[in-house]
PDB file of C-alpha atoms and ligand atoms in Angstrom:
ATOM      1  CA  MET F   4      69.949 115.735  99.505  1.00 44.00           C
ATOM      2  CA  THR F   5      69.480 118.864  97.461  1.00 49.00           C
ATOM      3  CA  MET F   6      70.701 122.470  97.930  1.00 50.00           C
ATOM      4  CA  THR F   7      69.893 125.632  95.884  1.00 51.00           C
ATOM      5  CA  THR F   8      72.722 127.464  94.171  1.00 52.00           C
ATOM      6  CA  ALA F   9      72.962 131.100  93.844  1.00 54.00           C
ATOM      7  CA  ALA F  10      71.667 130.855  90.499  1.00 51.00           C
ATOM      8  CA  GLY F  11      68.524 129.309  91.915  1.00 48.00           C
ATOM      9  CA  GLU F  12      69.158 125.870  90.469  1.00 50.00           C
ATOM     10  CA  THR F  13      68.484 123.001  92.847  1.00 47.00           C
ATOM     11  CA  THR F  14      71.590 120.615  92.845  1.00 55.00           C
ATOM     12  CA  THR F  15      72.622 117.462  94.716  1.00 61.00           C
ATOM     13  CA  ARG F  16      75.808 117.800  96.698  1.00 89.00           C
ATOM     14  CA  ASN F  17      77.583 114.476  96.541  1.00 95.00           C
ATOM     15  CA  LEU F  18      80.733 113.843  98.376  1.00 98.00           C
ATOM     16  CA  ALA F  19      83.151 110.869  98.427  1.00 98.00           C
ATOM     17  CA  LEU F  20      85.454 110.252 101.588  1.00 98.00           C
ATOM     18  CA  ALA F  21      88.878 109.874 100.183  1.00 98.00           C
ATOM     19  CA  ILE F  22      91.737 108.161 102.110  1.00 98.00           C
ATOM     20  CA  ASP F  23      95.314 107.910 101.241  1.00 97.00           C
ATOM     21  CA  ILE F  24      97.747 105.510 102.976  1.00 95.00           C
ATOM     22  CA  GLY F  25     101.443 105.967 102.345  1.00 89.00           C
ATOM     23  CA  GLY F  26     104.673 105.108 103.948  1.00 84.00           C
ATOM     24  CA  THR F  27     105.105 108.487 105.923  1.00 87.00           C
ATOM     25  CA  LYS F  28     101.262 109.621 106.307  1.00 92.00           C
ATOM     26  CA  ALA F  29      97.769 108.606 106.517  1.00 96.00           C
ATOM     27  CA  GLU F  30      95.337 111.335 105.110  1.00 97.00           C
ATOM     28  CA  ALA F  31      91.637 111.726 104.519  1.00 98.00           C
ATOM     29  CA  ALA F  32      89.223 114.397 103.188  1.00 98.00           C
ATOM     30  CA  LEU F  33      85.935 114.880 101.737  1.00 98.00           C
ATOM     31  CA  VAL F  34      85.997 115.410  97.702  1.00 98.00           C
ATOM     32  CA  ASP F  35      83.132 116.631  95.545  1.00 97.00           C
ATOM     33  CA  ASP F  36      82.158 115.333  92.358  1.00 96.00           C
ATOM     34  CA  ALA F  37      84.216 118.085  90.460  1.00 96.00           C
ATOM     35  CA  GLY F  38      87.407 116.840  92.146  1.00 96.00           C
ATOM     36  CA  VAL F  39      87.535 119.554  94.855  1.00 96.00           C
ATOM     37  CA  VAL F  40      88.930 118.770  98.196  1.00 96.00           C
ATOM     38  CA  LEU F  41      86.909 120.449 100.953  1.00 96.00           C
ATOM     39  CA  ALA F  42      89.806 121.919 102.812  1.00 93.00           C
ATOM     40  CA  ALA F  43      88.168 121.963 106.235  1.00 95.00           C
ATOM     41  CA  SER F  44      87.639 118.198 105.972  1.00 97.00           C
ATOM     42  CA  ARG F  45      91.329 117.342 105.317  1.00 98.00           C
ATOM     43  CA  PHE F  46      93.152 115.499 107.982  1.00 98.00           C
ATOM     44  CA  ARG F  47      96.744 113.902 108.222  1.00 97.00           C
ATOM     45  CA  ARG F  48      98.509 111.717 110.718  1.00 97.00           C
ATOM     46  CA  PRO F  49     102.148 110.265 110.474  1.00 93.00           C
ATOM     47  CA  THR F  50     102.624 106.530 109.759  1.00 91.00           C
ATOM     48  CA  GLY F  51     106.169 105.630 109.277  1.00 83.00           C
ATOM     49  CA  PRO F  52     108.303 102.289 109.385  1.00 83.00           C
ATOM     50  CA  THR F  53     108.443 102.274 113.280  1.00 89.00           C
ATOM     51  CA  ALA F  54     104.657 102.450 113.909  1.00 92.00           C
ATOM     52  CA  SER F  55     102.933  99.503 115.335  1.00 95.00           C
ATOM     53  CA  SER F  56     100.010  98.015 113.238  1.00 96.00           C
ATOM     54  CA  ASP F  57      97.634  99.319 116.029  1.00 97.00           C
ATOM     55  CA  ASP F  58      99.271 102.679 115.685  1.00 96.00           C
ATOM     56  CA  LEU F  59      98.661 102.631 111.870  1.00 97.00           C
ATOM     57  CA  ALA F  60      94.949 101.476 112.287  1.00 97.00           C
ATOM     58  CA  ALA F  61      94.368 104.440 114.951  1.00 97.00           C
ATOM     59  CA  ALA F  62      95.997 106.895 112.362  1.00 97.00           C
ATOM     60  CA  VAL F  63      93.389 105.652 109.660  1.00 98.00           C
ATOM     61  CA  LEU F  64      90.436 105.883 111.932  1.00 98.00           C
ATOM     62  CA  SER F  65      91.581 109.228 113.210  1.00 98.00           C
ATOM     63  CA  VAL F  66      91.782 110.947 109.959  1.00 98.00           C
ATOM     64  CA  LEU F  67      88.712 109.057 108.634  1.00 98.00           C
ATOM     65  CA  GLY F  68      86.691 110.011 111.625  1.00 98.00           C
ATOM     66  CA  SER F  69      87.711 113.676 111.655  1.00 98.00           C
ATOM     67  CA  ALA F  70      86.801 113.914 107.847  1.00 98.00           C
ATOM     68  CA  LEU F  71      83.498 112.147 108.273  1.00 97.00           C
ATOM     69  CA  ALA F  72      82.817 114.780 111.162  1.00 97.00           C
ATOM     70  CA  ALA F  73      83.092 117.493 108.745  1.00 96.00           C
ATOM     71  CA  LEU F  74      80.381 116.252 106.358  1.00 96.00           C
ATOM     72  CA  PRO F  75      77.876 119.094 105.663  1.00 93.00           C
ATOM     73  CA  ALA F  76      74.277 118.402 106.835  1.00 92.00           C
ATOM     74  CA  ASP F  77      73.038 119.107 103.128  1.00 92.00           C
ATOM     75  CA  ALA F  78      75.440 116.638 101.440  1.00 95.00           C
ATOM     76  CA  THR F  79      75.318 112.852 100.653  1.00 96.00           C
ATOM     77  CA  LEU F  80      78.298 110.688 101.304  1.00 97.00           C
ATOM     78  CA  LEU F  81      78.324 108.379  98.034  1.00 97.00           C
ATOM     79  CA  GLY F  82      81.251 106.056  99.202  1.00 98.00           C
ATOM     80  CA  VAL F  83      84.737 105.693 100.352  1.00 98.00           C
ATOM     81  CA  GLY F  84      87.689 105.352  98.205  1.00 98.00           C
ATOM     82  CA  ILE F  85      90.988 104.023  99.630  1.00 98.00           C
ATOM     83  CA  GLY F  86      94.457 104.561  97.806  1.00 97.00           C
ATOM     84  CA  SER F  87      97.105 102.439  99.523  1.00 96.00           C
ATOM     85  CA  ALA F  88     100.901 101.934  98.796  1.00 91.00           C
ATOM     86  CA  GLY F  89     101.268  98.736  97.307  1.00 89.00           C
ATOM     87  CA  PRO F  90     101.306  95.747  96.878  1.00 91.00           C
ATOM     88  CA  ILE F  91      97.730  95.178  97.685  1.00 96.00           C
ATOM     89  CA  SER F  92      95.258  92.096  97.226  1.00 96.00           C
ATOM     90  CA  VAL F  93      92.146  93.787  95.951  1.00 95.00           C
ATOM     91  CA  ALA F  94      90.074  90.641  95.987  1.00 94.00           C
ATOM     92  CA  ASP F  95      90.523  90.450  99.736  1.00 96.00           C
ATOM     93  CA  GLY F  96      90.823  94.073 100.574  1.00 97.00           C
ATOM     94  CA  LEU F  97      94.306  93.444 102.106  1.00 98.00           C
ATOM     95  CA  VAL F  98      97.329  95.683 101.867  1.00 97.00           C
ATOM     96  CA  SER F  99     101.024  95.177 102.443  1.00 95.00           C
ATOM     97  CA  PRO F 100     102.782  98.567 101.968  1.00 91.00           C
ATOM     98  CA  LEU F 101     106.453  98.000 101.140  1.00 84.00           C
ATOM     99  CA  ASN F 102     107.509 100.808 103.432  1.00 83.00           C
ATOM    100  CA  LEU F 103     105.100  99.767 106.328  1.00 91.00           C
ATOM    101  CA  PRO F 104     106.590  96.503 107.257  1.00 91.00           C
ATOM    102  CA  VAL F 105     103.999  95.792 110.022  1.00 95.00           C
ATOM    103  CA  TRP F 106     101.339  95.655 107.680  1.00 96.00           C
ATOM    104  CA  ARG F 107     101.506  92.383 105.614  1.00 97.00           C
ATOM    105  CA  ASP F 108      98.010  91.294 104.284  1.00 97.00           C
ATOM    106  CA  TYR F 109      96.456  93.718 106.695  1.00 98.00           C
ATOM    107  CA  PRO F 110      92.662  93.815 106.229  1.00 98.00           C
ATOM    108  CA  LEU F 111      92.465  97.528 105.548  1.00 98.00           C
ATOM    109  CA  ARG F 112      89.144  97.565 103.604  1.00 98.00           C
ATOM    110  CA  GLN F 113      87.223  95.776 106.458  1.00 98.00           C
ATOM    111  CA  LEU F 114      88.826  98.366 109.051  1.00 98.00           C
ATOM    112  CA  VAL F 115      87.136 101.162 106.880  1.00 98.00           C
ATOM    113  CA  ILE F 116      83.856  99.182 106.285  1.00 98.00           C
ATOM    114  CA  ASP F 117      83.497  98.752 109.895  1.00 98.00           C
ATOM    115  CA  ALA F 118      83.947 102.298 110.363  1.00 97.00           C
ATOM    116  CA  VAL F 119      81.759 103.706 107.635  1.00 97.00           C
ATOM    117  CA  PRO F 120      78.898 101.327 107.398  1.00 93.00           C
ATOM    118  CA  GLY F 121      76.291 101.551 104.709  1.00 95.00           C
ATOM    119  CA  VAL F 122      78.172 102.888 101.834  1.00 97.00           C
ATOM    120  CA  PRO F 123      80.481 101.171  99.386  1.00 97.00           C
ATOM    121  CA  VAL F 124      84.155 100.975 100.048  1.00 98.00           C
ATOM    122  CA  THR F 125      86.618 100.762  97.099  1.00 97.00           C
ATOM    123  CA  LEU F 126      90.341  99.841  97.578  1.00 97.00           C
ATOM    124  CA  ARG F 127      93.070 100.405  94.987  1.00 96.00           C
ATOM    125  CA  MET F 128      96.685 100.856  94.780  1.00 95.00           C
ATOM    126  CA  ASP F 129      97.813 104.585  95.075  1.00 93.00           C
ATOM    127  CA  GLY F 130      99.352 104.516  91.734  1.00 94.00           C
ATOM    128  CA  GLU F 131      95.842 103.597  90.020  1.00 96.00           C
ATOM    129  CA  CYS F 132      94.423 106.496  92.002  1.00 97.00           C
ATOM    130  CA  ILE F 133      97.177 108.830  90.742  1.00 96.00           C
ATOM    131  CA  ALA F 134      96.401 107.817  87.281  1.00 97.00           C
ATOM    132  CA  LEU F 135      92.608 108.377  87.754  1.00 98.00           C
ATOM    133  CA  ALA F 136      93.216 111.779  89.332  1.00 98.00           C
ATOM    134  CA  GLU F 137      95.630 112.890  86.359  1.00 98.00           C
ATOM    135  CA  HIS F 138      92.889 111.708  83.870  1.00 98.00           C
ATOM    136  CA  TRP F 139      89.987 113.314  85.809  1.00 98.00           C
ATOM    137  CA  VAL F 140      91.374 116.902  86.608  1.00 97.00           C
ATOM    138  CA  GLY F 141      95.078 116.856  85.972  1.00 97.00           C
ATOM    139  CA  ALA F 142      97.726 116.773  83.254  1.00 98.00           C
ATOM    140  CA  ALA F 143      95.977 113.976  81.245  1.00 98.00           C
ATOM    141  CA  VAL F 144      92.574 115.120  80.798  1.00 98.00           C
ATOM    142  CA  GLY F 145      91.143 114.113  77.306  1.00 98.00           C
ATOM    143  CA  TYR F 146      93.685 111.226  77.010  1.00 98.00           C
ATOM    144  CA  GLN F 147      92.586 107.710  77.022  1.00 98.00           C
ATOM    145  CA  ASN F 148      96.088 105.900  77.376  1.00 98.00           C
ATOM    146  CA  VAL F 149      97.577 107.313  80.562  1.00 98.00           C
ATOM    147  CA  MET F 150     100.253 106.380  82.966  1.00 98.00           C
ATOM    148  CA  GLY F 151     100.161 108.337  86.309  1.00 97.00           C
ATOM    149  CA  MET F 152     103.666 108.097  88.029  1.00 97.00           C
ATOM    150  CA  ILE F 153     104.875 109.350  91.509  1.00 94.00           C
ATOM    151  CA  VAL F 154     108.715 109.604  91.919  1.00 96.00           C
ATOM    152  CA  SER F 155     109.337 110.289  95.686  1.00 91.00           C
ATOM    153  CA  THR F 156     110.591 108.259  98.479  1.00 87.00           C
ATOM    154  CA  GLY F 157     109.433 105.346  96.074  1.00 89.00           C
ATOM    155  CA  VAL F 158     108.394 105.119  92.431  1.00 93.00           C
ATOM    156  CA  GLY F 159     104.720 104.208  91.819  1.00 92.00           C
ATOM    157  CA  GLY F 160     102.380 104.184  89.054  1.00 95.00           C
ATOM    158  CA  GLY F 161      99.120 103.273  87.422  1.00 97.00           C
ATOM    159  CA  LEU F 162      97.461 102.810  84.134  1.00 97.00           C
ATOM    160  CA  ILE F 163      94.229 103.982  82.135  1.00 97.00           C
ATOM    161  CA  LEU F 164      94.063 102.089  78.917  1.00 97.00           C
ATOM    162  CA  GLN F 165      91.415 102.792  76.340  1.00 97.00           C
ATOM    163  CA  GLY F 166      89.801 105.044  78.927  1.00 96.00           C
ATOM    164  CA  SER F 167      89.489 102.327  81.729  1.00 96.00           C
ATOM    165  CA  ALA F 168      91.636 102.083  84.784  1.00 96.00           C
ATOM    166  CA  ILE F 169      93.627  98.722  84.758  1.00 95.00           C
ATOM    167  CA  ALA F 170      93.970  97.157  88.233  1.00 92.00           C
ATOM    168  CA  GLY F 171      94.627  93.517  87.292  1.00 92.00           C
ATOM    169  CA  PRO F 172      93.481  90.641  89.208  1.00 93.00           C
ATOM    170  CA  SER F 173      95.663  91.203  92.259  1.00 93.00           C
ATOM    171  CA  GLY F 174      95.205  95.132  92.054  1.00 92.00           C
ATOM    172  CA  ASN F 175      98.991  95.812  91.303  1.00 93.00           C
ATOM    173  CA  ALA F 176      98.919  96.527  87.558  1.00 94.00           C
ATOM    174  CA  GLY F 177     100.957  99.761  86.747  1.00 94.00           C
ATOM    175  CA  HIS F 178     103.435  99.097  89.221  1.00 92.00           C
ATOM    176  CA  ILE F 179     106.167 100.906  87.076  1.00 96.00           C
ATOM    177  CA  GLY F 180     108.698 101.322  90.127  1.00 96.00           C
ATOM    178  CA  HIS F 181     109.292  97.553  89.949  1.00 95.00           C
ATOM    179  CA  VAL F 182     110.047  97.362  86.241  1.00 97.00           C
ATOM    180  CA  GLU F 183     113.846  96.485  85.551  1.00 98.00           C
ATOM    181  CA  VAL F 184     115.739  98.774  83.395  1.00 97.00           C
ATOM    182  CA  GLY F 185     118.648  97.869  81.174  1.00 95.00           C
ATOM    183  CA  GLY F 186     122.107  98.800  82.260  1.00 96.00           C
ATOM    184  CA  PHE F 187     121.531  99.267  85.932  1.00 97.00           C
ATOM    185  CA  ASP F 188     122.274  96.581  88.550  1.00 96.00           C
ATOM    186  CA  ASP F 189     120.985  98.170  91.702  1.00 97.00           C
ATOM    187  CA  PRO F 190     119.270  95.723  93.948  1.00 96.00           C
ATOM    188  CA  CYS F 191     115.665  96.243  94.854  1.00 95.00           C
ATOM    189  CA  LEU F 192     113.761  95.216  98.118  1.00 88.00           C
ATOM    190  CA  CYS F 193     111.352  93.302  95.861  1.00 90.00           C
ATOM    191  CA  GLY F 194     114.053  91.049  94.719  1.00 94.00           C
ATOM    192  CA  GLY F 195     114.499  92.628  91.198  1.00 97.00           C
ATOM    193  CA  ILE F 196     117.913  93.920  90.042  1.00 98.00           C
ATOM    194  CA  GLY F 197     117.703  97.415  88.463  1.00 98.00           C
ATOM    195  CA  CYS F 198     114.212  98.240  89.355  1.00 98.00           C
ATOM    196  CA  VAL F 199     113.227 101.823  88.464  1.00 98.00           C
ATOM    197  CA  GLU F 200     112.479 102.383  92.161  1.00 96.00           C
ATOM    198  CA  ALA F 201     115.967 101.005  93.177  1.00 97.00           C
ATOM    199  CA  VAL F 202     117.652 103.432  90.797  1.00 98.00           C
ATOM    200  CA  ALA F 203     115.489 106.653  90.628  1.00 98.00           C
ATOM    201  CA  SER F 204     113.642 107.380  93.737  1.00 96.00           C
ATOM    202  CA  GLY F 205     114.737 110.300  95.607  1.00 96.00           C
ATOM    203  CA  PRO F 206     116.721 108.353  98.509  1.00 96.00           C
ATOM    204  CA  LYS F 207     118.193 106.056  95.971  1.00 97.00           C
ATOM    205  CA  THR F 208     119.385 108.885  93.696  1.00 98.00           C
ATOM    206  CA  VAL F 209     120.933 110.570  96.808  1.00 98.00           C
ATOM    207  CA  ALA F 210     122.539 107.460  97.834  1.00 98.00           C
ATOM    208  CA  TRP F 211     124.125 106.979  94.428  1.00 98.00           C
ATOM    209  CA  ALA F 212     125.620 110.409  94.511  1.00 98.00           C
ATOM    210  CA  ASN F 213     126.942 109.873  98.008  1.00 98.00           C
ATOM    211  CA  ARG F 214     128.764 106.808  96.674  1.00 98.00           C
ATOM    212  CA  GLN F 215     130.388 109.118  94.107  1.00 98.00           C
ATOM    213  CA  GLY F 216     131.753 111.432  96.824  1.00 98.00           C
ATOM    214  CA  TRP F 217     128.770 114.085  97.004  1.00 98.00           C
ATOM    215  CA  VAL F 218     128.065 115.251 100.578  1.00 97.00           C
ATOM    216  CA  GLY F 219     124.345 115.901 101.080  1.00 97.00           C
ATOM    217  CA  ALA F 220     121.374 113.932 102.798  1.00 97.00           C
ATOM    218  CA  THR F 221     118.195 114.703 100.968  1.00 96.00           C
ATOM    219  CA  GLY F 222     116.532 115.291  97.707  1.00 97.00           C
ATOM    220  CA  GLU F 223     116.353 118.825  98.524  1.00 97.00           C
ATOM    221  CA  ASP F 224     119.979 119.153  99.124  1.00 98.00           C
ATOM    222  CA  LEU F 225     120.572 117.531  95.588  1.00 98.00           C
ATOM    223  CA  ALA F 226     118.018 120.022  94.012  1.00 98.00           C
ATOM    224  CA  VAL F 227     120.344 122.757  95.489  1.00 98.00           C
ATOM    225  CA  ALA F 228     123.602 121.084  94.448  1.00 98.00           C
ATOM    226  CA  TYR F 229     122.149 120.525  90.926  1.00 98.00           C
ATOM    227  CA  ALA F 230     121.094 124.243  90.567  1.00 98.00           C
ATOM    228  CA  ALA F 231     124.535 125.123  91.551  1.00 98.00           C
ATOM    229  CA  GLY F 232     126.175 123.033  88.802  1.00 98.00           C
ATOM    230  CA  ASP F 233     127.759 120.306  91.070  1.00 98.00           C
ATOM    231  CA  PRO F 234     128.713 117.654  88.497  1.00 98.00           C
ATOM    232  CA  ILE F 235     128.022 114.743  90.799  1.00 98.00           C
ATOM    233  CA  ALA F 236     124.472 115.967  91.375  1.00 98.00           C
ATOM    234  CA  ILE F 237     124.024 116.561  87.605  1.00 98.00           C
ATOM    235  CA  ALA F 238     125.204 113.073  86.825  1.00 98.00           C
ATOM    236  CA  ALA F 239     122.987 111.674  89.553  1.00 98.00           C
ATOM    237  CA  VAL F 240     119.878 113.380  88.288  1.00 98.00           C
ATOM    238  CA  GLU F 241     120.648 112.385  84.712  1.00 98.00           C
ATOM    239  CA  ARG F 242     120.897 108.696  85.700  1.00 98.00           C
ATOM    240  CA  SER F 243     117.618 108.894  87.505  1.00 98.00           C
ATOM    241  CA  GLY F 244     115.900 110.548  84.561  1.00 98.00           C
ATOM    242  CA  ARG F 245     117.598 107.987  82.213  1.00 98.00           C
ATOM    243  CA  ALA F 246     116.233 105.082  84.032  1.00 98.00           C
ATOM    244  CA  ILE F 247     112.755 106.596  84.416  1.00 98.00           C
ATOM    245  CA  GLY F 248     112.770 107.273  80.585  1.00 98.00           C
ATOM    246  CA  GLN F 249     113.815 103.754  79.821  1.00 98.00           C
ATOM    247  CA  ALA F 250     111.021 102.382  81.831  1.00 98.00           C
ATOM    248  CA  ILE F 251     108.565 104.708  80.109  1.00 98.00           C
ATOM    249  CA  ALA F 252     109.903 103.720  76.856  1.00 98.00           C
ATOM    250  CA  SER F 253     109.297  99.990  77.640  1.00 98.00           C
ATOM    251  CA  ALA F 254     105.753 100.883  79.200  1.00 98.00           C
ATOM    252  CA  THR F 255     104.886 102.737  76.082  1.00 98.00           C
ATOM    253  CA  ALA F 256     106.197  99.616  73.822  1.00 98.00           C
ATOM    254  CA  LEU F 257     103.887  97.377  75.743  1.00 97.00           C
ATOM    255  CA  ASN F 258     100.765  99.564  76.172  1.00 97.00           C
ATOM    256  CA  ASP F 259     100.888 102.378  73.452  1.00 98.00           C
ATOM    257  CA  LEU F 260     100.626 105.170  75.865  1.00 98.00           C
ATOM    258  CA  ASP F 261      99.701 108.722  74.967  1.00 98.00           C
ATOM    259  CA  ILE F 262     100.841 110.476  77.853  1.00 98.00           C
ATOM    260  CA  VAL F 263     102.594 109.872  81.250  1.00 98.00           C
ATOM    261  CA  ALA F 264     102.130 112.561  84.001  1.00 98.00           C
ATOM    262  CA  ILE F 265     104.675 112.339  86.863  1.00 97.00           C
ATOM    263  CA  GLY F 266     104.366 113.973  90.337  1.00 94.00           C
ATOM    264  CA  GLY F 267     105.970 113.322  93.733  1.00 92.00           C
ATOM    265  CA  GLY F 268     108.666 115.226  95.564  1.00 92.00           C
ATOM    266  CA  PHE F 269     111.736 114.108  93.684  1.00 96.00           C
ATOM    267  CA  SER F 270     110.030 114.876  90.243  1.00 97.00           C
ATOM    268  CA  ARG F 271     110.775 118.494  90.976  1.00 96.00           C
ATOM    269  CA  VAL F 272     114.280 118.148  91.793  1.00 97.00           C
ATOM    270  CA  THR F 273     114.888 120.165  88.496  1.00 98.00           C
ATOM    271  CA  PRO F 274     112.850 120.661  85.410  1.00 97.00           C
ATOM    272  CA  ASP F 275     115.821 119.092  83.618  1.00 98.00           C
ATOM    273  CA  LEU F 276     114.706 115.625  84.961  1.00 98.00           C
ATOM    274  CA  PHE F 277     112.099 115.664  82.446  1.00 98.00           C
ATOM    275  CA  ARG F 278     114.459 116.621  79.724  1.00 98.00           C
ATOM    276  CA  PHE F 279     116.713 113.498  80.644  1.00 98.00           C
ATOM    277  CA  ILE F 280     113.637 111.327  80.633  1.00 98.00           C
ATOM    278  CA  ARG F 281     112.674 112.489  77.112  1.00 98.00           C
ATOM    279  CA  GLU F 282     116.239 112.036  76.010  1.00 98.00           C
ATOM    280  CA  ALA F 283     116.111 108.436  77.008  1.00 98.00           C
ATOM    281  CA  ILE F 284     112.761 107.933  75.208  1.00 98.00           C
ATOM    282  CA  ALA F 285     114.043 109.728  72.127  1.00 98.00           C
ATOM    283  CA  LYS F 286     116.721 106.922  71.703  1.00 98.00           C
ATOM    284  CA  ARG F 287     114.056 104.583  70.379  1.00 97.00           C
ATOM    285  CA  ASP F 288     113.277 104.277  66.668  1.00 97.00           C
ATOM    286  CA  TRP F 289     109.575 103.657  66.728  1.00 97.00           C
ATOM    287  CA  ASP F 290     107.136 106.566  66.608  1.00 97.00           C
ATOM    288  CA  PHE F 291     104.568 104.893  68.630  1.00 98.00           C
ATOM    289  CA  VAL F 292     107.061 104.787  71.390  1.00 98.00           C
ATOM    290  CA  THR F 293     108.465 108.147  71.047  1.00 98.00           C
ATOM    291  CA  LYS F 294     105.138 109.800  70.601  1.00 98.00           C
ATOM    292  CA  VAL F 295     104.615 109.340  74.345  1.00 98.00           C
ATOM    293  CA  GLN F 296     104.291 112.813  76.154  1.00 98.00           C
ATOM    294  CA  VAL F 297     106.069 113.085  79.409  1.00 98.00           C
ATOM    295  CA  VAL F 298     104.647 115.978  81.549  1.00 98.00           C
ATOM    296  CA  PRO F 299     104.762 117.052  85.170  1.00 97.00           C
ATOM    297  CA  SER F 300     101.588 116.436  87.229  1.00 96.00           C
ATOM    298  CA  ALA F 301      99.034 118.999  87.235  1.00 95.00           C
ATOM    299  CA  LEU F 302      97.670 118.154  90.598  1.00 94.00           C
ATOM    300  CA  SER F 303      98.274 119.900  93.907  1.00 87.00           C
ATOM    301  CA  ASP F 304      99.696 117.903  96.854  1.00 88.00           C
ATOM    302  CA  ALA F 305      95.879 116.609  97.163  1.00 91.00           C
ATOM    303  CA  GLY F 306      96.464 114.458  94.068  1.00 93.00           C
ATOM    304  CA  PRO F 307      96.422 111.107  95.947  1.00 94.00           C
ATOM    305  CA  LEU F 308      93.173 112.213  97.759  1.00 97.00           C
ATOM    306  CA  ILE F 309      91.562 113.335  94.467  1.00 98.00           C
ATOM    307  CA  GLY F 310      92.523 109.929  93.086  1.00 97.00           C
ATOM    308  CA  SER F 311      91.155 108.017  96.031  1.00 98.00           C
ATOM    309  CA  ALA F 312      87.955 110.029  95.609  1.00 98.00           C
ATOM    310  CA  ALA F 313      87.874 109.131  91.791  1.00 98.00           C
ATOM    311  CA  LEU F 314      87.228 105.488  92.838  1.00 98.00           C
ATOM    312  CA  VAL F 315      83.905 106.694  94.081  1.00 98.00           C
ATOM    313  CA  HIS F 316      82.948 109.688  91.660  1.00 98.00           C
ATOM    314  CA  ARG F 317      84.579 107.923  88.436  1.00 97.00           C
ATOM    315  CA  ALA F 318      83.555 104.463  89.474  1.00 95.00           C
ATOM    316  CA  ASP F 319      82.558 103.643  85.807  1.00 95.00           C
ATOM    317  CA  LEU F 320      86.067 103.784  84.814  1.00 95.00           C
ATOM    318  CA  VAL F 321      87.241 101.343  87.774  1.00 93.00           C
ATOM    319  CA  ALA F 322      86.736  97.785  86.784  1.00 74.00           C
TER     320      ALA F 322
HETATM  321 ZN1   ZN W 430     111.650  96.090  92.720  1.00 56.92          ZN
END
C-alpha cells in the first residue's frame, strides 16, 4: 500500500512482525524498514522456567496477536521474523531454549505460521538476530565481519562474515557462549567444561563471587560493589572479562572478525568489563587477532526485536 509523506512523495510503508523468545520473556512488535520499532505495537509477556508448554505458546500468541492488531491500515506486512534462544533446528522450525526446559524440539515456526498465514515466517537463533541488528542499525554498521554478543543471564552470539549472516545447517552457528576457554573448569549445562557462559554470564559471575565470600545476589549488586571498590567484585568482573576476551580472541583467530558488539544487562556491569576483555585479547601476538574491536552494543533494549525484523527487511543477508 502507499502513503504520501509531508514532502509530497508517495512511499510504501512496509513492516515486519518481529518476535523474540527468551528465557524470561516473549516479545513482539512491528518494525519498519529503517529498523524503527512502532512503540504502540510492542507487547511483552513473561516466559520463565516454571511455565508449561501451553503457557509459553499462549504467551507467544498473545504478544503476536496484540502486535498484529496494531498494524496500520496503510501498511503492508512483509513477513514475520522470529529470534529464539537456542539451540534451534532451523530446517524443521524447532526450538529447544536451554532455559525453557519444557520446550524441546518445540514447533515454534509452525505455531506462528498458523497464527499469521500468508506471509513468509523466518526463524533464527537470537544471537544471529543480534548480529544482524548491530550490522543494520547498531555498533557494527559498515563492517562486514561482525560478531554480535549478549552477556546477560546467558551468553549468546551470532556471526556475519563477508557481509552474510551465518546460520549453519542447524541454525546454531555463532553460539559463542558454548566455546570453552582455557584456564577455566566451570561445568556447563551443555556438557562443556569452562564454556564462556558457565564462567562469564551475570549469574555465574555472581555465583563465583559468592564462593569467594562476597555477599550479594544479582548482577546489579555486583555492579554497586564493583563501583565501591570491593576487591572480590573487581576480581569477579575481571575474571568474566578475561573469559569473554579469550573467547573473542579465539573466535577472531577462526573468523578474522573486524568488530564485536556486546549487549545484554551484565555487559553494563561496569565500563571496565570492556577493558578486561580488550586486555585478554591484547595478550595475543598476531595483528589479525588483536585488530578486533570490542565495543558496547549501540542498540536500545529493542535490539532483539530489531534483529528479528532484520530477518525480513534484510532477508538478502540471511542464507
Ligand atoms: Zn556450554
